[in-house]
Every structure is written in structure tokens, then in C-alpha cells.
Amino acid sequence: MIDLTAISKILFVTGTRADFGKLEPLAVAARNEGLKVEFFVTGMHMLEHYGLTKIEVRRLKGVEAFEFVNQRPGDPQDAVLAKTISGFSDYLVGRRPDLAVVHGDRVESLACALVCATNYVRCAHIEGGEISGTIDEVFRHCNTKLATCHFVSSERARLRVLKLGESPNSVFTIGSPEIDAHARRSGVSIEEVRSHYDIPFGEFGTVAFHSVTSELDSIGDQARSLFAALEASHKKFVVILPNNDPGSEQIFRVLDSLPRERFRLIPSMRFAYFSELLKNSKAMIGNSSAGVREAPFLGLPSLDIGTRQTRRSPSGSISYCSAFDKSAIGEFLERHWGRKLPSHSEFGEGRAAERFIEILNSPDFWSLPLQKSFRDNN
């Protein structure tokens, strides 16, 4: 057990529905271990247009949540970064945790990792060392350099973190935390999912298409081409609405024009419901990380569109094409719709939270120095 007289509080930073799904298994495990768990809730969670998903954090029992509005619709990312730095800095005064946990490549994580670094608060970065494309990848690698320690999802990710000059003693491979949830029963039936989210389809594919911030001049055309190809297939789709990245308004304009008898648009889903949805989908289409991580683990064929997730996974269950290649999109839907494939476990087999707690229980973890230096890991 952790010595609670010395280590008592862990803070998790969450800015989106997606990163909360990854952080929740770790937070629950820490709570069950007897630690005080807090969440700093900001970003998309606070926006009604995206489902006001701060409610999901509130549903987690036995944890505290502090909410901070860090943006207005349409704010540029640099403004969001500045607001989050200011808000998180104020929050940290008097509430200094033993460990702050940030995830991935979002601007909120970057802001909080920076505040932790300048205040010498121990910070753990989840899922560093991955390729995620555009400015997101830059943010991810910045978080690696700012964080004290790293919980990575794969051996390939660990090697990339080492190439960035991090100490091997600070990098721990635990797998992707959301796989923990997908590896077990969701706790809901597909009938409950259909009823709760008013999904009228008996057979459907799942779509999640986000803006690519380095391709704003074409992202609207990409969305039009992709959804025209899906519509031409005469199949039915559940569409999870895009993140609030710059350019998302162009995608929303395309989605608003889709026939509702073929496309069910959902702002966000509770994680257990989303897991059950994927387990019953015939295919996953878009540029979400779910298509290159969760889908391969579940044996679900996925079509990765464009550049957003390029080279992120080697799984053979993933097909790739441009949003403008309507022929390839149609061929994928004809050939792979409804196929069941072997599970791909590069990103873990469902034990991330268990490994996370094992590492927290190690005295060596807490003795890692807060002052970092570059390591030449030849």
C-alpha cells in the first residue's frame, strides 16, 4: 500500500470526453487504493454545444471536481492556452497535489504541464511518445519534456520518449487506459444504448471525423467528400460530433445537411455506452484515435481518413485513404463491413490501471528528481 502519511492526493486534468475515458480507470484505481482524487475539469467539458460532459466527471463517486471555463466558442488555441495557464495556476495555489496527471496532446494538458513544471509539482504524462499529427503532436512532445514521468501505452512509444532525452527510470509502459474499460463488459446492453441515444438502426457503422488544424483550407471539402461517400453507400451511421478544434464549424455545416434517416448525430456518449456501441458496430470510419486503438483491440475493421492518425498503429485491421478517395471508401464499406478480426493488443490488454497502481506503490517512483536533465539514450 502507498504510505498515505506521505502521499495523499492525485490530481487528474481533463479537457475532453475522450481523455476522461482514458483517465477514469486510473482515477478509480487510485481512489480505491485510498488516495484522495481530484479532477481539474475544463475545455470541451464545459461547453453545452459538445454535450456539457462535465456531468460525466461529476458522476464519478468518491472524487472532487473543480470546474474552470477556459474558452468561448471560436477562441484560438493560443488564447485557450493562456486562459488555462492562468486558471490552473490559481487553482494550484493552496491545493498542491502530490502528483498531477495530464493526458495526450490537447492544449489544456500543455497548459497544466507547464504550470506544474514551473512550480515543481510532480507531473505524470499519459500516452506520450505517440504520433498524432498536426499541432497536436507538437503539444504531445512538449508535454513529454515538461512532465516528470511518463506512463506510455506501447514499447514503440517508450522508445520515442527515450529519444526525446527522458530518463529510462521515468518511463513506464502500462498500455492505454481506455483498453481496460473495453476489455470488460460495458454494463449496458446495445438495446439500452439505442434507447438512451435514440438510435433507430439495427445495423450501423460508427463515424468520428475531426478537424485537422494544419488543413483548415480543405477540411470542409474533406468532410463533404467523406460524408457524400458514406451517403452513397446506402448504409446507416452513428456519428459522434467532432472536437472543438479550429475548423470544426466547417464539419458541422456538412453534418447539418445529412439525412437524419441515415445518420444519427450524437454530441458525446458516456464511455460505457460508447464501448458497447463500438462492440456492436459493423465498422469504424473517420480520423479519431478510436479507429486506430480501440477498434483494432475490439477486432472491428476501421477506415482511417486523411493524415490525423498517420503511422499511429501497425494493426492490419486498419485501412487508410484520403477523404477525397470515394472509390476507396466505398470499397472498404463493401469488403470490410461486419467483418470480425483478431484482437490487436499493441496498446495493452486491459491492465493499465493495475500497472499504474503498482508503480505508484514503488518508493523509487516518488524518489524521481523534479529537476530534469537531458539524457543521451544511445
Short mmCIF file of C-alpha atoms in Angstrom, two decimals:
data_model
loop_
_atom_site.label_atom_id
_atom_site.label_comp_id
_atom_site.label_asym_id
_atom_site.label_seq_id
_atom_site.Cartn_x
_atom_site.Cartn_y
_atom_site.Cartn_z
CA MET A 1 0.00 0.00 0.00
CA ILE A 2 1.02 3.59 -0.53
CA ASP A 3 2.17 5.38 2.61
CA LEU A 4 -0.71 7.83 2.90
CA THR A 5 1.09 9.85 5.54
CA ALA A 6 3.49 10.98 2.81
CA ILE A 7 1.45 10.64 -0.41
CA SER A 8 -2.24 11.51 -0.27
CA LYS A 9 -3.56 13.46 -3.25
CA ILE A 10 -3.55 12.88 -7.01
CA LEU A 11 -4.97 15.42 -9.43
CA PHE A 12 -6.20 14.46 -12.91
CA VAL A 13 -6.61 17.12 -15.61
CA THR A 14 -9.41 16.51 -18.12
CA GLY A 15 -10.48 18.73 -21.00
CA THR A 16 -12.46 16.37 -23.26
CA ARG A 17 -14.84 13.41 -23.18
CA ALA A 18 -12.08 11.32 -24.78
CA ASP A 19 -9.32 11.95 -22.26
CA PHE A 20 -11.73 11.44 -19.35
CA GLY A 21 -12.42 7.94 -20.69
CA LYS A 22 -8.68 7.26 -20.53
CA LEU A 23 -8.13 8.84 -17.11
CA GLU A 24 -11.16 7.40 -15.33
CA PRO A 25 -9.74 3.84 -14.89
CA LEU A 26 -6.59 5.29 -13.33
CA ALA A 27 -8.54 7.65 -11.08
CA VAL A 28 -10.82 4.86 -9.87
CA ALA A 29 -7.83 2.64 -9.11
CA ALA A 30 -6.13 5.46 -7.17
CA ARG A 31 -9.34 6.19 -5.25
CA ASN A 32 -9.73 2.51 -4.38
CA GLU A 33 -6.12 2.48 -3.17
CA GLY A 34 -7.06 5.07 -0.56
CA LEU A 35 -5.72 8.18 -2.26
CA LYS A 36 -7.62 11.45 -2.43
CA VAL A 37 -8.50 12.04 -6.08
CA GLU A 38 -9.34 15.42 -7.61
CA PHE A 39 -10.20 16.45 -11.17
CA PHE A 40 -9.49 19.80 -12.81
CA VAL A 41 -12.34 19.90 -15.36
CA THR A 42 -12.14 22.33 -18.26
CA GLY A 43 -12.14 22.56 -22.07
CA MET A 44 -14.92 20.86 -24.03
CA HIS A 45 -16.44 19.51 -20.82
CA MET A 46 -17.74 22.98 -20.05
CA LEU A 47 -19.40 23.66 -23.42
CA GLU A 48 -23.07 22.86 -23.88
CA HIS A 49 -22.62 22.51 -27.65
CA TYR A 50 -20.44 19.45 -27.01
CA GLY A 51 -22.77 17.77 -24.53
CA LEU A 52 -21.71 19.54 -21.31
CA THR A 53 -19.71 16.43 -20.41
CA LYS A 54 -18.56 17.82 -17.06
CA ILE A 55 -21.61 15.88 -15.89
CA GLU A 56 -19.72 12.65 -16.59
CA VAL A 57 -16.95 13.65 -14.19
CA ARG A 58 -19.49 14.55 -11.53
CA ARG A 59 -20.95 11.05 -11.80
CA LEU A 60 -17.68 9.52 -10.61
CA LYS A 61 -18.17 8.79 -6.91
CA GLY A 62 -15.60 9.50 -4.24
CA VAL A 63 -13.66 12.21 -6.10
CA GLU A 64 -13.67 16.01 -6.05
CA ALA A 65 -14.04 18.08 -9.21
CA PHE A 66 -13.07 21.70 -9.81
CA GLU A 67 -14.56 23.27 -12.94
CA PHE A 68 -12.95 26.04 -14.97
CA VAL A 69 -14.28 27.65 -18.17
CA ASN A 70 -11.18 28.25 -20.31
CA GLN A 71 -12.73 29.35 -23.60
CA ARG A 72 -15.58 30.80 -25.56
CA PRO A 73 -16.72 29.18 -28.81
CA GLY A 74 -14.29 30.18 -31.54
CA ASP A 75 -11.36 31.12 -29.29
CA PRO A 76 -7.99 30.37 -30.94
CA GLN A 77 -5.79 27.75 -29.30
CA ASP A 78 -3.19 30.23 -28.09
CA ALA A 79 -5.89 32.16 -26.22
CA VAL A 80 -7.21 28.92 -24.71
CA LEU A 81 -3.66 28.03 -23.67
CA ALA A 82 -3.19 31.39 -21.92
CA LYS A 83 -6.53 31.22 -20.11
CA THR A 84 -5.88 27.66 -18.94
CA ILE A 85 -2.42 28.54 -17.63
CA SER A 86 -3.92 31.40 -15.61
CA GLY A 87 -6.83 29.35 -14.28
CA PHE A 88 -4.78 26.28 -13.39
CA SER A 89 -2.10 28.40 -11.72
CA ASP A 90 -4.74 29.95 -9.48
CA TYR A 91 -6.16 26.51 -8.73
CA LEU A 92 -2.76 25.10 -7.77
CA VAL A 93 -2.25 27.72 -5.06
CA GLY A 94 -3.16 26.03 -1.77
CA ARG A 95 -4.23 22.77 -3.48
CA ARG A 96 -0.80 21.42 -4.36
CA PRO A 97 -1.15 17.71 -5.22
CA ASP A 98 1.49 15.03 -4.73
CA LEU A 99 1.04 14.12 -8.39
CA ALA A 100 -0.75 15.81 -11.29
CA VAL A 101 -1.73 13.59 -14.22
CA VAL A 102 -2.19 15.03 -17.71
CA HIS A 103 -3.04 13.20 -20.90
CA GLY A 104 -2.05 13.28 -24.51
CA ASP A 105 -1.85 16.24 -26.84
CA ARG A 106 -4.57 18.74 -26.03
CA VAL A 107 -3.86 22.39 -25.27
CA GLU A 108 -5.29 22.03 -21.74
CA SER A 109 -2.74 19.32 -20.92
CA LEU A 110 0.06 21.50 -22.24
CA ALA A 111 -1.04 24.43 -20.09
CA CYS A 112 -1.25 22.36 -16.92
CA ALA A 113 2.03 20.54 -17.54
CA LEU A 114 3.74 23.91 -17.96
CA VAL A 115 2.29 25.23 -14.68
CA CYS A 116 3.39 22.05 -12.88
CA ALA A 117 6.91 22.34 -14.28
CA THR A 118 7.34 25.98 -13.27
CA ASN A 119 6.03 25.22 -9.76
CA TYR A 120 7.98 21.95 -9.31
CA VAL A 121 4.84 19.85 -8.92
CA ARG A 122 5.36 16.23 -9.88
CA CYS A 123 3.54 15.64 -13.20
CA ALA A 124 2.81 12.37 -14.99
CA HIS A 125 2.05 12.35 -18.71
CA ILE A 126 -0.23 9.61 -20.06
CA GLU A 127 0.31 8.32 -23.62
CA GLY A 128 3.42 10.28 -24.51
CA GLY A 129 5.70 9.21 -27.35
CA GLU A 130 2.93 8.77 -29.90
CA ILE A 131 2.41 10.15 -33.37
CA SER A 132 -0.79 12.14 -33.61
CA GLY A 133 -0.23 14.57 -36.47
CA THR A 134 -0.52 18.36 -36.91
CA ILE A 135 -0.01 20.70 -33.94
CA ASP A 136 -1.31 18.00 -31.59
CA GLU A 137 1.88 16.02 -32.00
CA VAL A 138 3.95 19.09 -31.10
CA PHE A 139 1.85 19.57 -27.95
CA ARG A 140 2.29 15.89 -27.05
CA HIS A 141 6.10 16.04 -27.28
CA CYS A 142 6.14 19.33 -25.35
CA ASN A 143 4.23 17.58 -22.57
CA THR A 144 6.89 14.87 -22.54
CA LYS A 145 9.61 17.46 -21.93
CA LEU A 146 7.56 19.23 -19.23
CA ALA A 147 6.42 16.13 -17.31
CA THR A 148 8.39 14.44 -14.54
CA CYS A 149 7.39 10.91 -15.52
CA HIS A 150 5.64 9.05 -18.29
CA PHE A 151 3.03 6.29 -18.49
CA VAL A 152 3.17 5.16 -22.11
CA SER A 153 0.93 2.77 -24.00
CA SER A 154 3.42 0.73 -26.02
CA GLU A 155 7.05 -0.20 -26.46
CA ARG A 156 7.27 1.95 -29.59
CA ALA A 157 6.02 4.94 -27.60
CA ARG A 158 8.55 4.26 -24.82
CA LEU A 159 11.41 4.32 -27.33
CA ARG A 160 10.23 7.66 -28.74
CA VAL A 161 10.11 9.18 -25.25
CA LEU A 162 13.67 8.00 -24.66
CA LYS A 163 14.73 9.60 -27.94
CA LEU A 164 13.43 12.88 -26.54
CA GLY A 165 16.07 12.64 -23.82
CA GLU A 166 14.00 11.35 -20.91
CA SER A 167 15.47 9.14 -18.20
CA PRO A 168 14.67 5.43 -18.66
CA ASN A 169 13.82 5.31 -14.94
CA SER A 170 10.95 7.74 -15.52
CA VAL A 171 9.21 5.89 -18.40
CA PHE A 172 6.69 3.14 -17.61
CA THR A 173 4.79 1.05 -20.16
CA ILE A 174 1.29 0.36 -18.86
CA GLY A 175 -0.83 0.19 -22.02
CA SER A 176 -3.67 2.51 -22.99
CA PRO A 177 -6.03 3.02 -20.02
CA GLU A 178 -9.23 3.05 -22.08
CA ILE A 179 -8.48 -0.54 -23.13
CA ASP A 180 -9.20 -1.51 -19.50
CA ALA A 181 -12.83 -0.49 -19.99
CA HIS A 182 -13.17 -2.11 -23.43
CA ALA A 183 -11.66 -5.37 -22.12
CA ARG A 184 -14.52 -5.88 -19.67
CA ARG A 185 -18.28 -5.93 -20.05
CA SER A 186 -19.69 -2.46 -20.54
CA GLY A 187 -22.51 -2.97 -18.05
CA VAL A 188 -25.15 -1.88 -20.57
CA SER A 189 -26.81 -3.67 -23.46
CA ILE A 190 -26.90 -2.43 -27.04
CA GLU A 191 -30.67 -2.09 -26.61
CA GLU A 192 -30.07 0.32 -23.73
CA VAL A 193 -27.61 2.27 -25.87
CA ARG A 194 -30.11 2.53 -28.72
CA SER A 195 -32.86 3.63 -26.35
CA HIS A 196 -30.76 6.16 -24.41
CA TYR A 197 -29.38 7.86 -27.54
CA ASP A 198 -32.41 7.37 -29.77
CA ILE A 199 -30.56 5.26 -32.34
CA PRO A 200 -33.17 3.73 -34.68
CA PHE A 201 -30.78 1.50 -36.65
CA GLY A 202 -30.44 -2.23 -36.23
CA GLU A 203 -27.16 -2.26 -38.18
CA PHE A 204 -24.77 0.68 -38.27
CA GLY A 205 -21.22 1.93 -38.61
CA THR A 206 -19.64 4.45 -36.25
CA VAL A 207 -18.11 7.67 -37.60
CA ALA A 208 -15.93 10.27 -35.88
CA PHE A 209 -14.30 12.90 -38.09
CA HIS A 210 -12.37 15.78 -36.51
CA SER A 211 -10.78 18.91 -37.87
CA VAL A 212 -7.09 18.82 -38.80
CA THR A 213 -5.73 22.19 -37.75
CA SER A 214 -2.99 22.25 -40.40
CA GLU A 215 -5.54 21.61 -43.18
CA LEU A 216 -8.16 24.27 -42.45
CA ASP A 217 -8.29 25.34 -46.09
CA SER A 218 -9.59 21.92 -47.12
CA ILE A 219 -11.24 20.40 -44.04
CA GLY A 220 -14.74 21.41 -45.14
CA ASP A 221 -14.21 19.83 -48.56
CA GLN A 222 -12.81 16.71 -46.88
CA ALA A 223 -15.93 16.41 -44.76
CA ARG A 224 -18.23 16.90 -47.76
CA SER A 225 -16.42 14.23 -49.76
CA LEU A 226 -16.31 11.71 -46.90
CA PHE A 227 -19.96 12.01 -45.93
CA ALA A 228 -21.08 12.02 -49.57
CA ALA A 229 -19.31 8.68 -49.98
CA LEU A 230 -20.95 7.32 -46.83
CA GLU A 231 -24.35 8.51 -48.00
CA ALA A 232 -23.82 6.87 -51.40
CA SER A 233 -23.24 3.51 -49.68
CA HIS A 234 -26.90 3.42 -48.52
CA LYS A 235 -25.69 2.18 -45.13
CA LYS A 236 -26.56 3.78 -41.79
CA PHE A 237 -24.20 5.51 -39.39
CA VAL A 238 -23.95 6.83 -35.85
CA VAL A 239 -21.83 9.99 -35.99
CA ILE A 240 -20.04 11.27 -32.89
CA LEU A 241 -19.67 15.03 -33.32
CA PRO A 242 -16.15 16.47 -33.73
CA ASN A 243 -13.97 18.13 -31.12
CA ASN A 244 -13.92 21.91 -30.74
CA ASP A 245 -10.72 22.36 -32.74
CA PRO A 246 -10.35 25.23 -35.23
CA GLY A 247 -12.20 24.26 -38.40
CA SER A 248 -14.85 22.18 -36.66
CA GLU A 249 -17.56 24.65 -37.73
CA GLN A 250 -16.92 23.62 -41.35
CA ILE A 251 -17.57 19.98 -40.43
CA PHE A 252 -20.72 20.90 -38.52
CA ARG A 253 -22.14 22.59 -41.61
CA VAL A 254 -21.73 19.34 -43.54
CA LEU A 255 -23.24 17.26 -40.74
CA ASP A 256 -26.26 19.55 -40.52
CA SER A 257 -27.14 18.70 -44.12
CA LEU A 258 -27.13 14.91 -43.71
CA PRO A 259 -30.40 12.92 -43.93
CA ARG A 260 -31.45 12.02 -40.41
CA GLU A 261 -32.97 8.71 -41.51
CA ARG A 262 -29.44 7.54 -42.37
CA PHE A 263 -27.20 9.46 -39.95
CA ARG A 264 -27.75 9.76 -36.19
CA LEU A 265 -25.67 12.66 -34.82
CA ILE A 266 -24.64 12.48 -31.15
CA PRO A 267 -22.64 15.24 -29.36
CA SER A 268 -20.95 12.80 -26.96
CA MET A 269 -21.55 9.46 -25.25
CA ARG A 270 -20.92 8.07 -21.81
CA PHE A 271 -17.87 5.83 -22.07
CA ALA A 272 -19.63 2.56 -21.23
CA TYR A 273 -22.27 3.32 -23.87
CA PHE A 274 -19.61 4.21 -26.43
CA SER A 275 -17.78 0.96 -25.71
CA GLU A 276 -20.94 -1.06 -26.26
CA LEU A 277 -21.68 0.93 -29.43
CA LEU A 278 -18.25 0.04 -30.87
CA LYS A 279 -18.64 -3.61 -29.91
CA ASN A 280 -21.82 -3.73 -31.98
CA SER A 281 -20.70 -1.57 -34.91
CA LYS A 282 -20.07 -3.00 -38.35
CA ALA A 283 -17.12 -0.66 -38.98
CA MET A 284 -15.39 2.47 -37.67
CA ILE A 285 -14.75 5.35 -40.08
CA GLY A 286 -13.02 8.70 -39.62
CA ASN A 287 -9.86 10.13 -38.10
CA SER A 288 -10.42 9.56 -34.39
CA SER A 289 -7.85 7.71 -32.28
CA ALA A 290 -10.64 5.22 -31.52
CA GLY A 291 -10.22 3.92 -35.06
CA VAL A 292 -6.55 3.06 -34.57
CA ARG A 293 -6.64 1.98 -30.91
CA GLU A 294 -9.99 0.76 -29.62
CA ALA A 295 -11.23 -0.62 -32.95
CA PRO A 296 -8.18 -2.89 -33.51
CA PHE A 297 -8.38 -4.12 -29.90
CA LEU A 298 -12.06 -4.99 -30.41
CA GLY A 299 -11.40 -6.66 -33.77
CA LEU A 300 -13.50 -4.01 -35.52
CA PRO A 301 -12.46 -3.04 -39.07
CA SER A 302 -11.67 0.65 -39.32
CA LEU A 303 -11.02 3.12 -42.10
CA ASP A 304 -8.57 5.87 -41.15
CA ILE A 305 -9.26 9.01 -43.17
CA GLY A 306 -6.53 11.50 -44.01
CA THR A 307 -3.43 12.47 -42.03
CA ARG A 308 -4.59 12.94 -38.43
CA GLN A 309 -3.59 9.45 -37.22
CA THR A 310 -0.89 8.65 -39.79
CA ARG A 311 1.53 5.88 -38.67
CA ARG A 312 -0.02 5.63 -35.22
CA SER A 313 -0.77 1.90 -35.34
CA PRO A 314 0.54 -1.05 -37.39
CA SER A 315 -2.65 -3.11 -36.97
CA GLY A 316 -3.74 -5.00 -40.07
CA SER A 317 -7.39 -4.28 -39.26
CA ILE A 318 -6.96 -0.63 -40.30
CA SER A 319 -7.42 0.60 -43.86
CA TYR A 320 -6.26 4.03 -44.99
CA CYS A 321 -7.36 6.52 -47.62
CA SER A 322 -7.90 10.19 -48.35
CA ALA A 323 -11.27 11.78 -47.67
CA PHE A 324 -11.40 12.54 -51.39
CA ASP A 325 -10.99 8.89 -52.45
CA LYS A 326 -14.67 7.99 -52.67
CA SER A 327 -13.87 4.76 -54.51
CA ALA A 328 -11.64 3.52 -51.67
CA ILE A 329 -14.25 4.48 -49.07
CA GLY A 330 -16.94 2.58 -50.96
CA GLU A 331 -14.66 -0.43 -51.41
CA PHE A 332 -13.88 -0.52 -47.69
CA LEU A 333 -17.59 -0.49 -46.80
CA GLU A 334 -18.30 -3.31 -49.24
CA ARG A 335 -15.34 -5.53 -48.31
CA HIS A 336 -14.99 -4.99 -44.56
CA TRP A 337 -18.46 -4.09 -43.28
CA GLY A 338 -19.33 -6.51 -40.46
CA ARG A 339 -16.07 -8.48 -40.52
CA LYS A 340 -14.76 -9.77 -37.18
CA LEU A 341 -10.98 -9.61 -36.90
CA PRO A 342 -8.42 -10.85 -34.34
CA SER A 343 -7.78 -8.53 -31.42
CA HIS A 344 -4.69 -6.33 -31.68
CA SER A 345 -3.01 -5.69 -28.31
CA GLU A 346 -0.11 -3.33 -29.05
CA PHE A 347 -1.75 -0.72 -26.81
CA GLY A 348 -2.42 -3.14 -23.96
CA GLU A 349 -4.66 -5.94 -22.90
CA GLY A 350 -6.64 -4.21 -20.16
CA ARG A 351 -4.26 -3.94 -17.19
CA ALA A 352 -3.18 -0.28 -17.37
CA ALA A 353 -4.80 0.76 -14.06
CA GLU A 354 -3.31 -2.24 -12.27
CA ARG A 355 0.17 -1.37 -13.53
CA PHE A 356 -0.36 2.31 -12.68
CA ILE A 357 -1.01 1.43 -9.03
CA GLU A 358 1.93 -0.97 -8.91
CA ILE A 359 4.21 1.88 -9.99
CA LEU A 360 2.69 4.34 -7.51
CA ASN A 361 3.37 1.79 -4.79
CA SER A 362 7.07 1.79 -5.61
CA PRO A 363 9.28 4.06 -3.45
CA ASP A 364 11.56 4.51 -6.48
CA PHE A 365 8.77 6.31 -8.32
CA TRP A 366 8.45 9.01 -5.67
CA SER A 367 12.22 9.46 -5.47
CA LEU A 368 12.47 10.54 -9.13
CA PRO A 369 14.02 14.04 -9.16
CA LEU A 370 11.87 17.02 -10.03
CA GLN A 371 14.82 18.75 -11.65
CA LYS A 372 15.20 17.20 -15.10
CA SER A 373 18.22 16.91 -17.33
CA PHE A 374 18.57 15.68 -20.90
CA ARG A 375 19.69 12.06 -21.23
CA ASP A 376 21.62 10.83 -24.26
CA ASN A 377 19.94 7.45 -24.62
CA ASN A 378 22.14 5.98 -27.34
#
